[in-house]
Each structure stands twice: as C-alpha cells, then as structure tokens.
Coordinates of C-alpha atoms and ligand atoms in Angstrom, one line a residue:
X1167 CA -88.6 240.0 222.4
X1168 CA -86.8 237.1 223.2
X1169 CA -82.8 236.1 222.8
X1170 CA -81.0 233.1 222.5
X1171 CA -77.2 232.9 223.8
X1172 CA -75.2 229.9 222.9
X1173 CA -72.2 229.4 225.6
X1174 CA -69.2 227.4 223.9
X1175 CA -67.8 224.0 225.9
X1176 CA -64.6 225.6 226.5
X1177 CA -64.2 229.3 229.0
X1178 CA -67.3 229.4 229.7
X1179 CA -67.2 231.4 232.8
X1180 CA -66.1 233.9 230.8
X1181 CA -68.7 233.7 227.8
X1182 CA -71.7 233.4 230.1
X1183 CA -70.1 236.5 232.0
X1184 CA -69.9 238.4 229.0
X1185 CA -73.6 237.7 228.2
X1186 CA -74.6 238.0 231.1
X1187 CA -73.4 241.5 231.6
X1188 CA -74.4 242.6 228.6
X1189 CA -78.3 241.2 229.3
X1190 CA -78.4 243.0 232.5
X1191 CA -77.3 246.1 231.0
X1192 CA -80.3 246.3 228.9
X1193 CA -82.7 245.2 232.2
X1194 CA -83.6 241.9 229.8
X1195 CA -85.4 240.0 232.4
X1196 CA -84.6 236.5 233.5
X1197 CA -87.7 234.6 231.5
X1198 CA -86.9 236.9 227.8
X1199 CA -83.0 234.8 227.5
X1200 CA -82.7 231.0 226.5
X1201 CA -79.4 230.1 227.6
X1202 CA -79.7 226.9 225.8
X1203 CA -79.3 228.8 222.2
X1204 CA -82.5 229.3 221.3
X1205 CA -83.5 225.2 221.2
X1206 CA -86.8 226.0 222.1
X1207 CA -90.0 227.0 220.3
X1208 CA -90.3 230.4 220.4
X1209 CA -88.4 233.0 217.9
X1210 CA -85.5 234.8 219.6
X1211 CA -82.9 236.7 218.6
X1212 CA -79.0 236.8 219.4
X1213 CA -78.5 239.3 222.4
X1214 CA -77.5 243.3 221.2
X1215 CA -73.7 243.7 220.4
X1216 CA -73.1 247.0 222.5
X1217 CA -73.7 247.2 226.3
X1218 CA -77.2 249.0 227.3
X1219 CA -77.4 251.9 229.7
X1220 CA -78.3 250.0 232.9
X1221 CA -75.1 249.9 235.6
X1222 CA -75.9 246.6 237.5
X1223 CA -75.0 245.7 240.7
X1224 CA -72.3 242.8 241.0
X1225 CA -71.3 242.1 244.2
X1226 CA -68.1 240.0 244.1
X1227 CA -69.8 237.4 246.2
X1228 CA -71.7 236.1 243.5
X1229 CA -69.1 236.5 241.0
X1230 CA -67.0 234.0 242.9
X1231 CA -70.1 231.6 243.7
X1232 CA -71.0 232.1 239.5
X1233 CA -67.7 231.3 239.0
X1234 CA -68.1 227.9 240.9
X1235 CA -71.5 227.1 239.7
X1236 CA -70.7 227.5 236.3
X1237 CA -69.1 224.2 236.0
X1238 CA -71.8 222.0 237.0
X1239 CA -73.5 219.9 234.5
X1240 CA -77.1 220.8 235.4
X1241 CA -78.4 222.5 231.8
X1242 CA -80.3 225.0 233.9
X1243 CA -77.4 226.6 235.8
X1244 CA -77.1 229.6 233.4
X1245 CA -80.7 230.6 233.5
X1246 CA -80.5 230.3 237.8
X1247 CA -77.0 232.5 238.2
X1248 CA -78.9 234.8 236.0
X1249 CA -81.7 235.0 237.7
X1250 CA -79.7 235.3 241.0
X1251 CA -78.1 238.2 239.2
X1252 CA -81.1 239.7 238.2
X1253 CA -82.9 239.5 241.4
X1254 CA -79.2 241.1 243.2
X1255 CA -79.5 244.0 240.9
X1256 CA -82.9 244.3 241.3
X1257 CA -83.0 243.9 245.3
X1258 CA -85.4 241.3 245.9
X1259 CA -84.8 239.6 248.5
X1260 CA -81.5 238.1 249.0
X1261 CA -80.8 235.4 246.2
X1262 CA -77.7 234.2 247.5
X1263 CA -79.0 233.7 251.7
X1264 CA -79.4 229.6 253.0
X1265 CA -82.9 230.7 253.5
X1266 CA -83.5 232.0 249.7
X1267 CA -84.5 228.8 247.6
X1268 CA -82.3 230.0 245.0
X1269 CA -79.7 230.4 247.3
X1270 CA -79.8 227.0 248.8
X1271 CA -80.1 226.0 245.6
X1272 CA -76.7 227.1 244.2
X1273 CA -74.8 226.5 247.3
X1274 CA -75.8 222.7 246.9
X1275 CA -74.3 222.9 243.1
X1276 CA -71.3 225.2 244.2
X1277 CA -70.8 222.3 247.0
X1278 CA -70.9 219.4 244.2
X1279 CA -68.6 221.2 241.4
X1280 CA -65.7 221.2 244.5
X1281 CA -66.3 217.8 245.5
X1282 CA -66.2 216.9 241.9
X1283 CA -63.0 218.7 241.7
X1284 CA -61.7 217.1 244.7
X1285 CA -62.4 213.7 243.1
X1286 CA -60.8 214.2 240.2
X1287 CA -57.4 215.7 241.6
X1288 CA -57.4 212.4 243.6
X1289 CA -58.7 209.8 241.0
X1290 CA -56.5 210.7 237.2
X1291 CA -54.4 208.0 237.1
X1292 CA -52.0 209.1 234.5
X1293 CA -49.8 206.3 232.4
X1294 CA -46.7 207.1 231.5
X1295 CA -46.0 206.9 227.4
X1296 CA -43.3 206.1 225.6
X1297 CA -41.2 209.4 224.9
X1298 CA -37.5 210.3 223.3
X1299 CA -37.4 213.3 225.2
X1300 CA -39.6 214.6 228.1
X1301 CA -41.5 212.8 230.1
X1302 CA -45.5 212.5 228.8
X1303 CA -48.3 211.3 230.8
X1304 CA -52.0 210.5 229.5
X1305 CA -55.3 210.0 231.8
X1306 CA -58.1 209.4 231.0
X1307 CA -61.3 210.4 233.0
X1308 CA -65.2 210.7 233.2
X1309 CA -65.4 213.9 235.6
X1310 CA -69.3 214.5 237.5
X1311 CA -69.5 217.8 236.5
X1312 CA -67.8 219.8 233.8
X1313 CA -65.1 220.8 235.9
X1314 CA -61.6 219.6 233.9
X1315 CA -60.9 223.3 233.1
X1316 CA -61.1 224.7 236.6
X1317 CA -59.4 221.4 238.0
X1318 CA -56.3 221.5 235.5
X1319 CA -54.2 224.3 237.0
X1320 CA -53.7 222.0 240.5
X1321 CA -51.9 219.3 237.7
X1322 CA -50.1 222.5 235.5
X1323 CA -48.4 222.7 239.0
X1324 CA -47.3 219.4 240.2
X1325 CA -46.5 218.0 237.0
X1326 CA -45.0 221.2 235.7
X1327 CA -42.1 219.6 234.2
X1328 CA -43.6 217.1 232.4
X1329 CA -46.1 216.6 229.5
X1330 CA -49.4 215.4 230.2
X1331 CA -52.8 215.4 229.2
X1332 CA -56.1 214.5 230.9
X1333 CA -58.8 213.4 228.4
X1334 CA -62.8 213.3 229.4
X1335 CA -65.5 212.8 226.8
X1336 CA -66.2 216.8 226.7
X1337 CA -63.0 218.4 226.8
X1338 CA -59.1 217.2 226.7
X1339 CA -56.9 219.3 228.7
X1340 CA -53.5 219.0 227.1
X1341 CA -50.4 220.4 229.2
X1342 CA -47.3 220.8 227.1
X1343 CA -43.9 222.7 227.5
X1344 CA -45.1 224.4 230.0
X1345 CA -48.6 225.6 228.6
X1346 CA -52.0 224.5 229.4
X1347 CA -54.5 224.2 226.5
X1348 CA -57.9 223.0 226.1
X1349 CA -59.1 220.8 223.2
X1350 CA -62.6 218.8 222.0
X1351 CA -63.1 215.7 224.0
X1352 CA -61.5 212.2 223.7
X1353 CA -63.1 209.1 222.7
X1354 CA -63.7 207.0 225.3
X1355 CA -61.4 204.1 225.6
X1356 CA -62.6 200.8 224.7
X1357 CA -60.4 199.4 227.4
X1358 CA -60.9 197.2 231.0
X1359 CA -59.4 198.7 233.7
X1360 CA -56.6 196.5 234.0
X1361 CA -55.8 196.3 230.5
X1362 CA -51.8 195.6 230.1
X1363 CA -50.3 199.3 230.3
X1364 CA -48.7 198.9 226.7
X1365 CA -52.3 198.8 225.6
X1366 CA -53.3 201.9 226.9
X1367 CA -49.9 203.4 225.9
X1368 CA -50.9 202.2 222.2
X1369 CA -54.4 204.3 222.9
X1370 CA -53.2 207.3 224.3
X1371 CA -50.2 207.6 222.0
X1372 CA -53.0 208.2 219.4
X1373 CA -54.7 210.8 221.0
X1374 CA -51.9 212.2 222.7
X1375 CA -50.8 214.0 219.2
X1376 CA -53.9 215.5 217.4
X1377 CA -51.8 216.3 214.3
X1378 CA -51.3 212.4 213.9
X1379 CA -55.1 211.6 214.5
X1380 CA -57.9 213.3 214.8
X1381 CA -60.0 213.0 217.2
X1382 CA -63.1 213.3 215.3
X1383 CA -62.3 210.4 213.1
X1384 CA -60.7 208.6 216.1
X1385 CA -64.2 208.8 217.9
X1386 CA -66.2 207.5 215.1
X1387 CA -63.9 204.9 214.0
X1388 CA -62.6 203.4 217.5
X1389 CA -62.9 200.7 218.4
X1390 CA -62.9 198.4 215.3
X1391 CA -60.9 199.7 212.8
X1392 CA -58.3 201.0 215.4
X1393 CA -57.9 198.0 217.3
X1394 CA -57.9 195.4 214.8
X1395 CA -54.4 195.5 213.8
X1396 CA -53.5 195.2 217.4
X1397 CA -51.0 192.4 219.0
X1398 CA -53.6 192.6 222.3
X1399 CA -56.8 192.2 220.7
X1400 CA -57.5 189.5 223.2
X1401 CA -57.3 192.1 225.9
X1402 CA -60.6 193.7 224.8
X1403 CA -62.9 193.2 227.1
X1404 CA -65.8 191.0 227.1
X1405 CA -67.4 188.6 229.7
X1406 CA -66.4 185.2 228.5
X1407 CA -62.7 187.0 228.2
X1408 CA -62.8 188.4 231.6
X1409 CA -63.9 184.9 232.9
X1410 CA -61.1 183.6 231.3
X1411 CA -58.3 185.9 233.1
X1412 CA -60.3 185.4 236.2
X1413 CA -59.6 181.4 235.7
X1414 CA -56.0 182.5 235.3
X1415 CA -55.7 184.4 238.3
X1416 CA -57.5 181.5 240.6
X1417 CA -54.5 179.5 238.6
X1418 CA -51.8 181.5 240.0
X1419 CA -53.6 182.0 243.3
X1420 CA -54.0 178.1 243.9
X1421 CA -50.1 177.9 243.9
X1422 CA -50.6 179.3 247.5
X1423 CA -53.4 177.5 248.6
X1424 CA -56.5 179.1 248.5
X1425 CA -59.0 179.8 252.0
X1426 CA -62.2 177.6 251.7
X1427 CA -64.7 179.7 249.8
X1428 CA -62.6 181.6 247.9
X1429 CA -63.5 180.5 244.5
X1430 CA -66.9 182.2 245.5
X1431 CA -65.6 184.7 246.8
X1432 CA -63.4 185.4 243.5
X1433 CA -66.4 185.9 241.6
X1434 CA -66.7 189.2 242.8
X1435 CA -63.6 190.5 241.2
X1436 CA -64.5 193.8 239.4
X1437 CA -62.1 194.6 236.5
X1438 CA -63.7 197.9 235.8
X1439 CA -63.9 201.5 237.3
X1440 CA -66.2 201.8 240.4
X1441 CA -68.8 205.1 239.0
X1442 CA -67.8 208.2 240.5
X1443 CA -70.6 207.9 242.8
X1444 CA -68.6 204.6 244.3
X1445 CA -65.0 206.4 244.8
X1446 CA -64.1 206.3 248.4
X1447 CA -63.8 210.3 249.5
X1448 CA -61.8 209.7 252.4
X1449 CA -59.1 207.8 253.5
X1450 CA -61.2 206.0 255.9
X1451 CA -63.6 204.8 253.3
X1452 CA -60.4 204.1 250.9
X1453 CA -59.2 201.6 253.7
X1454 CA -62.7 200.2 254.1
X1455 CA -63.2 199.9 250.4
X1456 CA -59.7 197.9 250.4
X1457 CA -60.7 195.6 252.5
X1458 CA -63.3 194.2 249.4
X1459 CA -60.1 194.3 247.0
X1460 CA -61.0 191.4 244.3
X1461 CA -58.7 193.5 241.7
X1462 CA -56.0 190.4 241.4
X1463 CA -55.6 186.8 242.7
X1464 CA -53.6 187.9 245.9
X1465 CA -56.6 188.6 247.8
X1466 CA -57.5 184.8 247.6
X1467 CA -55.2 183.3 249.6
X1468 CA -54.1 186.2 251.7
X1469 CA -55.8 186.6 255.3
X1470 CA -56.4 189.8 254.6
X1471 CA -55.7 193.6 252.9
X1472 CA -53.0 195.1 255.2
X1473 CA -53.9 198.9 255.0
X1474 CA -51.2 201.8 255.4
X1475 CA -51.0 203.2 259.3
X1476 CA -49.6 206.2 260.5
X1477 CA -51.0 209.9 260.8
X1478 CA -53.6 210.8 258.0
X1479 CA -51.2 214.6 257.6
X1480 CA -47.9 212.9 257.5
X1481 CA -45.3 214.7 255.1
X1482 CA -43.4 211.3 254.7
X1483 CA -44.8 208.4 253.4
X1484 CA -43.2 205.3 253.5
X1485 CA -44.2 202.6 250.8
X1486 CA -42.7 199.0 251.4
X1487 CA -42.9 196.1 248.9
X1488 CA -45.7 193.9 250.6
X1489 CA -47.3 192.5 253.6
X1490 CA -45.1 189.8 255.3
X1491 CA -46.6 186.1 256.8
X1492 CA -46.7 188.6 260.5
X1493 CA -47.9 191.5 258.8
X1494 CA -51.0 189.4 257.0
X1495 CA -51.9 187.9 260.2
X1496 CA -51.4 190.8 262.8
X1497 CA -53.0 193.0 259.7
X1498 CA -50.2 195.8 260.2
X1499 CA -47.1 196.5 258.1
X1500 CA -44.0 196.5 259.3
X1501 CA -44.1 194.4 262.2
X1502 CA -42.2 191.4 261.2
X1503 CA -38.2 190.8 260.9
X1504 CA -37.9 193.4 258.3
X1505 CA -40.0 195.7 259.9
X1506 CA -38.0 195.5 262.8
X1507 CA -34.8 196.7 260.8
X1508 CA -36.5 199.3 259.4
X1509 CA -38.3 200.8 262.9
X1510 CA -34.7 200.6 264.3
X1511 CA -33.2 202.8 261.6
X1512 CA -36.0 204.7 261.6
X1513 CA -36.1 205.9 265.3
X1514 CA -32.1 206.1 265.0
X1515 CA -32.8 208.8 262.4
X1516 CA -35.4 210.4 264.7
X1517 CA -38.5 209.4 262.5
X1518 CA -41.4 209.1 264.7
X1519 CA -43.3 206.0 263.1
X1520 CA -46.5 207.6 264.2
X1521 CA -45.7 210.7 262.3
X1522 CA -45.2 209.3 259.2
X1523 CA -47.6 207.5 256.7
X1524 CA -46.1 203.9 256.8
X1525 CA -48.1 201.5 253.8
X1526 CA -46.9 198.8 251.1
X1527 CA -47.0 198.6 247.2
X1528 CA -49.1 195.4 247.5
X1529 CA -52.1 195.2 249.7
X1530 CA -52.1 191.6 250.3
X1531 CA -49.3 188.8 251.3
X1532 CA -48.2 186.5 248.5
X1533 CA -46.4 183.4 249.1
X1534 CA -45.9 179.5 248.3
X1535 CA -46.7 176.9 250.8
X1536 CA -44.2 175.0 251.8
X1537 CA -45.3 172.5 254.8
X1538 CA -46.6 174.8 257.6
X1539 CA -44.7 177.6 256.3
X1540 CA -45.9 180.6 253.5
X1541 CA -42.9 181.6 251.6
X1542 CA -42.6 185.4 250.4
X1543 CA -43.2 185.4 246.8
X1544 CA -42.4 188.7 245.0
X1545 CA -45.6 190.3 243.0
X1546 CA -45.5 190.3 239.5
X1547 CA -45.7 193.4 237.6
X1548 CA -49.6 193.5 236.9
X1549 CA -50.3 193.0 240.8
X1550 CA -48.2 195.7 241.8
X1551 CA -50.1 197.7 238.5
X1552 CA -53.5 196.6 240.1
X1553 CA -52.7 197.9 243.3
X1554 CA -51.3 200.7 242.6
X1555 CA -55.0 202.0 242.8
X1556 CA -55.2 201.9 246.2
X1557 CA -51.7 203.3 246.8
X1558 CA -52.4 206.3 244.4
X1559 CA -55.8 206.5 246.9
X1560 CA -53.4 207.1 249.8
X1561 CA -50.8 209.7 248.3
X1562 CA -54.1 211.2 247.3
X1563 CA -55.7 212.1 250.9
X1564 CA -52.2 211.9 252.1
X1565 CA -50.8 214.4 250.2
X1566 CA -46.8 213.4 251.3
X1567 CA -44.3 215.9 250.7
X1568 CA -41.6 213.2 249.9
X1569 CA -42.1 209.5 249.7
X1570 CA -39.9 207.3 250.7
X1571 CA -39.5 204.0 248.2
X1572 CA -38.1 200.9 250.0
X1573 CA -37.3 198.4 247.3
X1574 CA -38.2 197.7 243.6
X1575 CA -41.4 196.8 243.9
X1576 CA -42.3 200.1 245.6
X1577 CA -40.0 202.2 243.2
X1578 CA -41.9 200.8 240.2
X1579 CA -45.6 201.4 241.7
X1580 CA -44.2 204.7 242.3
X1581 CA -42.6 206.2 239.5
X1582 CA -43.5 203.3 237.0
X1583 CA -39.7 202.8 236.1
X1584 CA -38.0 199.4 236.9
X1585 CA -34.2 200.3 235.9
X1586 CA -32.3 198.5 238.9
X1587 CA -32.0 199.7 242.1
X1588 CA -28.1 200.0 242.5
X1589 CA -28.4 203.1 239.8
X1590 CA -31.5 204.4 241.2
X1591 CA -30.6 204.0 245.3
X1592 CA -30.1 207.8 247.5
X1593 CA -31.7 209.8 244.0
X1594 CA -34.9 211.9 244.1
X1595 CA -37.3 210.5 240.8
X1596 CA -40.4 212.5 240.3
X1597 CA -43.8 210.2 241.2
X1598 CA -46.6 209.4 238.7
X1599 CA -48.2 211.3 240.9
X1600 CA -46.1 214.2 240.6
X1601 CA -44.5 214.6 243.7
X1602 CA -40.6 213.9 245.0
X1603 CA -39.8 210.0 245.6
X1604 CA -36.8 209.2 247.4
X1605 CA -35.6 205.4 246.5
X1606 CA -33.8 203.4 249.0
X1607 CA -33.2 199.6 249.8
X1608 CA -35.9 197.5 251.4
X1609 CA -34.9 195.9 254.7
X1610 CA -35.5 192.8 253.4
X1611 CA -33.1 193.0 250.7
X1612 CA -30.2 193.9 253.5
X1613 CA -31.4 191.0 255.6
X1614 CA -31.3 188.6 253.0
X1615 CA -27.3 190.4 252.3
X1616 CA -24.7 187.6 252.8
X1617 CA -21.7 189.1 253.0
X1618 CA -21.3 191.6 255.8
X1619 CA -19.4 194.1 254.8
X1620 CA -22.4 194.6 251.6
X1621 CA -25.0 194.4 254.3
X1622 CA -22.9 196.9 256.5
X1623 CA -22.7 199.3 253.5
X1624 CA -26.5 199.2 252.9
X1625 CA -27.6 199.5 256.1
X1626 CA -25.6 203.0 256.4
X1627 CA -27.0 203.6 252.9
X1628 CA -30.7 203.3 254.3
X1629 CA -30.2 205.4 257.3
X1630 CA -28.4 208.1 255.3
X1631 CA -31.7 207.9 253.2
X1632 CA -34.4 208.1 256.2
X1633 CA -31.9 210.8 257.6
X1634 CA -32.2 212.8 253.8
X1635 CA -36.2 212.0 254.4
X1636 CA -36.7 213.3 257.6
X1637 CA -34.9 216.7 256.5
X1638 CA -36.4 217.1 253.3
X1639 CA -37.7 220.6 253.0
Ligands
URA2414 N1 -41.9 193.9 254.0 C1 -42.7 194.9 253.4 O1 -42.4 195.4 252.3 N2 -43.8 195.4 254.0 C2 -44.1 194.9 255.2 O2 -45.2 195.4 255.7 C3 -43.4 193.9 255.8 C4 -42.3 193.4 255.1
SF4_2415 FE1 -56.5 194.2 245.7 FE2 -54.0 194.8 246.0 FE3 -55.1 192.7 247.2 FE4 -54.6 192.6 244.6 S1 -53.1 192.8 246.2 S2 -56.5 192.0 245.7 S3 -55.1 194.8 244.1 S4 -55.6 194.9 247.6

C-alpha cells in the first residue's frame, strides 16, 4: 500500500512533523509515502489517523536540522528528511555524517535556507504608508527558498511597535498590533524599482488590508484594471519609458558637466532589482557593487562612489548628507571643511572615528560648475530614495545600535520623514529599518551659520548629540 500526504504552504514544519511521526510509527518505509499528495501514478491512500505501535528514535539533532531543511524550495526535501529519519531509526549508517551522501546532502540545503534567511533580513526594504494612527510598513520580496515564516520573528522584534507586512508570491506575513500572522501570497508588483514611493504606497495600501481587496482578485486583475485609473500610469515600466527617464537623468546630470564617456557609460543604468543570486553578501562586496552604481544621474558626473569607512562591528553609525568636492576626489567622507568640524567634535566627545561606522545618504558628489569650481548641490528627494539601497546595505551588515543622522538629507533616507530639522534636532525617531536614529545638525549647516551666537548654539547642540551617541546604551 501506498499513501499520499499533502503538506499545507503555511506551518509546515509542523504538518510534515506530524506525518512524519505518524509514518514512522507504523514502520511505512521511505519509498510507500508521496509527499507530493499523491500527484503521481500510482493509487495511494491518506496516511492512518491513529499513531502505530512502533517507538522511533528522534534524536533532537535531526529535529533541529529537519526544522532547517524544511524550508527550502527543493520538492524533494520531505521525501530525504524522511528517509534520513527512517534510516536513524532504523540504524543504518549515519544519515546525518559529512561523509553519508544524504547527510552532505541536507547540510548543503540546511546551509542555503540560512543564507536565504540572512538575505532576506538584510534585503526587505519596507515603505512607509500612509496611516492616521500607527505607523505601517509594506515590503515586498521574492525570498530563494520558502523561508518568510522562519525569517519573520527577527522583524516581529525590531519593528515591534509598528505595523508591517512583508509580501512574497507564496505567503504574506502580516505583523499587526503586536501579532504575527501568515496569509496566501501577494501579487507581484507590476512596479520598476524606483517607481515614485507614492506609487508603491498606492499598491501596498491595497494589499495591506485584505478586507478591502482580495488578494485573489487582486492577483488576477492587476495590473490593468488596477492601474488604469492611476495619476502615475506613466511610471509603469517599459523600455521606451525607462529610456525616457534615463534621457531625463543625463538632463539633470549635464547641469554639472558630465566626464567623457559618460553617456556610454549611462547606459548601464539598471532600474530593476539585481536576482537574489546578484545581492552583495558582505559588506565588502556591497562596497564593490557600489562602485558600478548607475541607479541615478549623480554617478555621471561624480569622480566616484565614496563608500562608508570605519569598523565593519561599529555600534554607531554616522550618516552625513553627501560626498563633498575633497571627499569625491580623495574618495573618503568626511575629510573636507565639514568634516573637519565634525572629527573635532567628535574626538572632543571621545568618539574614536575608527570605532564608528562613518558613511553618507548619497554615494556620489553633486554639484554645479561654476568656472574651476564644483558647487555643492543638495540631492533631490528620488536620489537620496535611490540610494538609500546602498545605505540600507550598510545598516544591514553593520547592524548599528544607534545611528547618528547629521542633517536632512540623512534624517529623511533614514526614517523617511522630512518634517524640519529644528523640531526633530537631539530626538530619538525609530529607522525604516527599525532601529534608534538620533537626528542632529550637519556640520555644514553650522558652517554655513551667519550669526555667531546661532552657530555657537548649534555647535554645543551637536556635541551634546555625539556625547548622547557615544553613551547610548
Ligand atoms: N558632508 C557630508 O555630508 N559628507 C561628507 O562626506 C562631507 C561633507
Ligand atoms: Fe548610485 Fe547613489 Fe551614486 Fe546615485 S548617488 S548613482 S544611487 S551610488
């Protein structure tokens, strides 16, 4: 006899469990169960409803490696844990040993669900949505594996304050008032990457609230019907559209005279999500990675991506606004005038420079030409948006206890709020990436300070802020 066990898309650790305790309690041998629900050619039937007499052997070793493997997308992981069981309680050989082709086997697929895991805790990028009352955050993401329900608690606890859900096309996990829940999958957004954030507000809004659509109908009536009505309908993507913003950016690029070549080079700008397979997995391949940034005009006129520096374990990270004429030439930040001011406060407050994680908003330098010189432009709201990428890249290996927000352009890549700065100056905001971010003034924005007394007041107001940063439990 033969039996068919279908595993549902949601706990299924604990369904396969279930069966798979109840096979092995009736000795039903590896090759007698289709895990796949009976999809194959051969009658079976559903597996008894009471437990057999048999009293297997489960050694918690495998119950923690099943509990791994489980997640992995290969269809035939149900029928090899099984097996691995089987053979455990049977005591041949040693299914779970490096030198046991089974057992090499699953520590290969226990290895990819945790770097799967690890990619996706560093790669949601949630967007904030518009709310009356707390704060709600939607992401959506293609995971390797199946491995959204074991990766959600690590996001239940930093963004345990906060709505939020994380939509992939198999399951939606959906985080509200304080309780995680898991849901059918979302439909994939018909959106380019750097679609303009009330776009994908307008898209997650709708899923966001499964009594006001469902998803079902969603997923078979996006992306016509729903985006027809739409304001944005231009932002759809499609080459000759994409070619189009790519003219614009050149546009807005030319205003600060662009290298030879770099129309060439421009071509190479990719609007869309590197596969999961491309994602950096370290922050030295992050920084290499950045270095090929064709995500917004800056990079054509810039000399080059100025990259964060500082130690890789810092508990501080300092974000500045962008690289400076010095800092795009010398390739550093913080090295010209501004930089100065804020290295001074900073050792006055005891902050080691080489102990703390020290990067920018913006990756590359944008300015106006204006004879020999290169005059500091600020970046517009969808550079900073475009670049946020890489920043979220570093907070994500870096893993700062507190960040430290010099300036407005920092303080909105950070916590995705522009309210002004003189409200918002010495407070604690919580990150879009869920952790504590401390705003102060940017150097700059003291230099440029006219009348002393002002500049005097701001200058104590930054190193009362680094002193609040270095302290910060
Ligand atoms: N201003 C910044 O914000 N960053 C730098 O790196 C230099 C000046
Ligand atoms: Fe890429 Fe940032 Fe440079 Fe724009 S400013 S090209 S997003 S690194």
């Amino acid at each position: 006899m033969s039996f068919a066990v279908t595993l549902p898309d949601q706990g299924q650790f604990a369904a396969w469990r279930q069966a798979a305790r109840l096979a092995i309690s009736h000795r039903i041998p590896p090759g007698k169960i289709d895990w796949a629900g009976g999809a194959g050619l051969f009658a079976t039937d559903p597996l008894p409803d009471s437990p057999g007499p048999h009293q297997a052997r489960v050694p918690e070793q495998f119950v923690k490696l099943a509990g791994s493997v489980i997640w992995h997308s290969a269809p035939e992981r149900f029928a090899l844990l099984y097996q691995a069981l089987w053979r455990l309680d049977a005591r041949e050989g040693e299914p779970l040993s490096q030198t046991d082709p089974l057992g090499r086997r699953l520590t290969l697929m226990t290895k990819a669900v945790g770097r799967d895991i690890h990619k996706m805790h560093a790669f949601v990028r949630f967007r904030e949505l518009p709310s009356d009352g707390r704060r709600r955050f939607a992401a959506w993401f293609e995971p390797g594996h199946n491995t959204l329900e074991p990766g959600s608690s690590f996001f239940a606890k930093r963004f345990a304050d906060m709505d939020w859900m994380i939509a992939t096309p198999r399951l939606t996990a959906r985080f509200e008032a304080g309780q995680l829940a898991f849901h059918p999958g979302g439909a994939r957004p018909d959106l380019p990457e750097d679609a303009s954030e009330s776009l994908w507000a307008t898209y997650f809004a709708n899923i966001f609230n499964p009594a006001r659509v469902k998803l079902d109908a969603m997923r078979s009536e996006m992306p016509k019907k729903y985006w027809k009505n739409l304001p944005e309908t231009r932002l759809i993507p499609d080459m000759l559209k994409d070619a189009e913003a790519r003219v614009q950016r050149m546009r807005e690029a030319a205003a600060s005279a662009p290298r030879p070549g770099a129309a060439a080079v421009s071509t190479r700008y990719r609007a869309t999500m590197p596969a999961a397979q491309d994602l950096p997995e370290t922050l030295a391949a992050a920084q290499h990675a950045a270095q090929q940034c064709r995500r917004c005009g800056l990079c054509e006129a810039a000399t080059r991506t100025v990259w964060g520096e500082g130690s890789a374990t810092a508990r501080l990270m300092l974000v500045g606004e962008q690289p400076g004429d010095r800092e795009d030439l010398a390739g550093r930040p913080f090295i010209g005038p501004a930089g100065q001011l804020l290295r001074h406060s900073m050792a006055a407050a005891g902050l080691d420079p080489a102990s703390v994680w020290l990067t920018n908003a913006v990756k590359h330098f944008k300015f106006s030409p204006r004879g020999k010189q290169r005059l500091h432009q600020t970046p517009d709201r969808q550079e900073i948006l475009h670049c946020r990428w890489w920043l979220g890249l570093e907070l994500s290996f870096i893993r700062p206890d507190l960040v430290l927000a010099l300036g407005a352009t920092a303080a909105l890549a950070l916590t995705g709020r522009d309210d002004p700065m003189t409200a918002r100056r010495g407070q604690i905001e919580t990150g879009l990436h869920g952790g504590p971010v401390l705003i102060t003034w940017h150097p700059s924005a003291i230099l440029r300070q006219r009348d002393p007394g002002a500049r005097a007041r701001m200058t104590e107001d930054l190193a009362a802020d680094l002193a609040t940063a270095r302290h910060h439990p």
